[in-house]
Coordinates of C-alpha atoms in Angstrom, one line a residue:
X1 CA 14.3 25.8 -81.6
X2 CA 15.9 26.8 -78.5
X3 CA 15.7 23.3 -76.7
X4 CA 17.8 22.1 -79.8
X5 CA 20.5 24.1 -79.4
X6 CA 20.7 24.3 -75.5
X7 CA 20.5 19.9 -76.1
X8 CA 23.3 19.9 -78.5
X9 CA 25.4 22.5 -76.6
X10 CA 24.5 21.3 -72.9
X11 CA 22.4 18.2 -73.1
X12 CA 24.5 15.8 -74.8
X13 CA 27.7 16.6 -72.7
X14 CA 25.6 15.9 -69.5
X15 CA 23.9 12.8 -70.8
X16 CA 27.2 11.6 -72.1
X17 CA 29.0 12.5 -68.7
X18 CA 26.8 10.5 -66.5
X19 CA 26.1 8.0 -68.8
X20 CA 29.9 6.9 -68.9
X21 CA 30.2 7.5 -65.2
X22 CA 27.4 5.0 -64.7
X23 CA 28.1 2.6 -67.1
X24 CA 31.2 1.9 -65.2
X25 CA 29.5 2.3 -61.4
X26 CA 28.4 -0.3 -59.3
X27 CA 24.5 0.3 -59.8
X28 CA 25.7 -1.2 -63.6
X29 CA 27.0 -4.0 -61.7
X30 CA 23.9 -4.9 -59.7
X31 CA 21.7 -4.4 -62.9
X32 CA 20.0 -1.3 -62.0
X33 CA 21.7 1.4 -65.2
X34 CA 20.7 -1.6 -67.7
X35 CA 23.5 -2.8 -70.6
X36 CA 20.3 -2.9 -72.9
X37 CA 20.7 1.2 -72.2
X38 CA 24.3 1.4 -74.1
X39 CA 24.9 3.7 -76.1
X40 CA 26.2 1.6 -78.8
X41 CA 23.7 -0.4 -79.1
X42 CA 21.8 0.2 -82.2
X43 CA 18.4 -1.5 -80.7
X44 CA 18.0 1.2 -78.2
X45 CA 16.0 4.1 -78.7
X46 CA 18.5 7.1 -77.6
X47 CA 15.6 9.2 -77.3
X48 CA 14.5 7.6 -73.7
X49 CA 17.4 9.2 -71.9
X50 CA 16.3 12.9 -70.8
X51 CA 18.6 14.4 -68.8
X52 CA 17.6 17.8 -66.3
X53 CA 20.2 20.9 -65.0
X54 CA 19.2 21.6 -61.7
X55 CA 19.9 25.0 -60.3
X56 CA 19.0 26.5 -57.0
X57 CA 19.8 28.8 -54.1
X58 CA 19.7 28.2 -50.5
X59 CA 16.5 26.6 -49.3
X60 CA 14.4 26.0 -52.6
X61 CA 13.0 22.5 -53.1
X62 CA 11.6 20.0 -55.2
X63 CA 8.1 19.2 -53.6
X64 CA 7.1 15.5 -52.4
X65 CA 6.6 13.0 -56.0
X66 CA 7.3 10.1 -57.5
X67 CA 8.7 9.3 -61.1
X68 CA 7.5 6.7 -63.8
X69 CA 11.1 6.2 -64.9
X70 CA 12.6 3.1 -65.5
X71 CA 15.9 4.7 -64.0
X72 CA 16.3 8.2 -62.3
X73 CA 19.7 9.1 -60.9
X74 CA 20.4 12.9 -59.9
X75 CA 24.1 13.9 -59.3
X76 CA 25.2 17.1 -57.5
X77 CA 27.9 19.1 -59.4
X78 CA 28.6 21.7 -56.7
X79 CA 26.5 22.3 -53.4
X80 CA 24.6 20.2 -51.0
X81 CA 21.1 18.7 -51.0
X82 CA 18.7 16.9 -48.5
X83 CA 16.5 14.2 -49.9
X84 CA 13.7 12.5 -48.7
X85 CA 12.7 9.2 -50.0
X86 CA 9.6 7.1 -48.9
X87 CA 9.1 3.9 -50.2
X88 CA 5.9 3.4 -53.0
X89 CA 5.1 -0.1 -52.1
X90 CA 2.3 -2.2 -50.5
X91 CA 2.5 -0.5 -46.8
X92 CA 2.0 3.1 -48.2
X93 CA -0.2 2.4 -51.1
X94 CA -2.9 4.7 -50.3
X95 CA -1.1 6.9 -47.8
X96 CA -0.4 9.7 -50.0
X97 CA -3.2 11.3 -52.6
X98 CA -2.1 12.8 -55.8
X99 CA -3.0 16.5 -56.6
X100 CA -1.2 16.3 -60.0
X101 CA 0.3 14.2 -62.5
X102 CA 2.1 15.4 -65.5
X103 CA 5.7 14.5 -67.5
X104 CA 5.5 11.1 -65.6
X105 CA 5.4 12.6 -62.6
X106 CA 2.8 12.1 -59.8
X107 CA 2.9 14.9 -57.2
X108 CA 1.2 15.2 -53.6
X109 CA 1.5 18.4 -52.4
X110 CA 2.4 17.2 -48.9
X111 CA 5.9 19.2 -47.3
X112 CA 7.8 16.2 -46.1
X113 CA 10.9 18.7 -46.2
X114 CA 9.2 20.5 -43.0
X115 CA 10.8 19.8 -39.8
X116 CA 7.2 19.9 -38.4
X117 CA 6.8 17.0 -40.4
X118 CA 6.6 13.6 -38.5
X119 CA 8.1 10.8 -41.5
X120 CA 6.7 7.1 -41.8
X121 CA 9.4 4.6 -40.0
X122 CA 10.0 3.6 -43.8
X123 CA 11.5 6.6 -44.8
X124 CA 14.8 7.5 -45.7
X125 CA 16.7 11.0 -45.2
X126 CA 20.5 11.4 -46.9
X127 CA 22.4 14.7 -47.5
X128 CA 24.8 14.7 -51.0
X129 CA 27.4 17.1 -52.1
X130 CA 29.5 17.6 -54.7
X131 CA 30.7 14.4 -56.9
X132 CA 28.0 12.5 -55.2
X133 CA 25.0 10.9 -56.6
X134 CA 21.5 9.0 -55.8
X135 CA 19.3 6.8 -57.6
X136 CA 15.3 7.1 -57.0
X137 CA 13.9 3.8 -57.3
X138 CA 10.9 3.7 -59.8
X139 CA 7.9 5.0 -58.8
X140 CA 9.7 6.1 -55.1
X141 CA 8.0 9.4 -53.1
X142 CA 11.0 11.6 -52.6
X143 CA 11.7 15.4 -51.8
X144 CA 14.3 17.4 -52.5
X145 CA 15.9 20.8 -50.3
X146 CA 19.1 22.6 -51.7
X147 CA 21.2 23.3 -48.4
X148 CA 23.0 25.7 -50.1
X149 CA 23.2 27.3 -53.5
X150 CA 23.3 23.8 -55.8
X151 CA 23.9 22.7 -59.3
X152 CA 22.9 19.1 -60.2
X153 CA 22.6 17.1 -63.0
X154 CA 19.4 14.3 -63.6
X155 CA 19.7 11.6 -66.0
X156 CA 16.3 9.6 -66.7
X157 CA 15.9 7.1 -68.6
X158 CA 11.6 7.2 -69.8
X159 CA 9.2 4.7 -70.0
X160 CA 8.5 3.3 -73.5

């Protein structure tokens, strides 16, 4: 019952924010937030966007995973995050072994966050703030380290 009223009260406002922001961004432009996705149109199952509220302090992190998403954006409200991203393609298929896999999510265990931690060439390191946002590409290892107390916003949209 909860998750009903924390959607209607919370969820819809984010979904709705991001979703408008998007629709009018250049990752609609080069095809990536899909017109298919609209919200007005009537073919499209509303209930494949999930959105998240991200809240952290200094220093907490989202472990090394990928997403099955067909489209996973995350957008920082107030704060400042470090992200790793490593590609999931041909030259690290079989690189990284899965310790669990739940909520379309495939996670490693691995701290690619550590500064200890030597990263493939292929790897990609970015720092976002506040009206700033990233897309993951689908099925794209990538960790996550609040620089200083954050609040984001994730909008997903799930596989069929």
């Amino acid at each position: 019952h909860y998750k009903e009223i924390f959607q209607s009260i919370l969820g819809d406002k984010i979904v709705q924010h991001l979703y408008s922001a998007l629709s009018r961004s250049v990752l609609r432009e080069k095809g990536y937030f899909k017109a298919e996705w609209d919200l007005d149109n009537v073919d499209f199952d509303k209930g494949m966007f999930d959105w998240s509220l991200f809240v952290g302090s200094t220093n907490t992190t989202t472990s090394m995973h990928y997403d099955t998403d067909l489209f996973n954006f995350l957008w920082v409200v107030e704060g400042r995050k470090r992200i790793i991203m490593i590609p999931n393609n041909s030259k690290t298929q079989g690189r990284y072994k899965l310790q669990s896999a739940y909520s379309g999510s495939g996670w490693t265990g691995i701290d690619i966050l550590s500064r200890n931690y030597e990263l493939p060439d292929d790897a990609i390191e970015v720092e976002i703030g506040a009206g700033e946002g990233i897309m993951f590409p689908y099925l794209c290892w990538h960790a996550v380290e609040n620089l200083e107390p954050t609040v984001a916003y994730g909008l997903r949209v799930k596989e069929d």
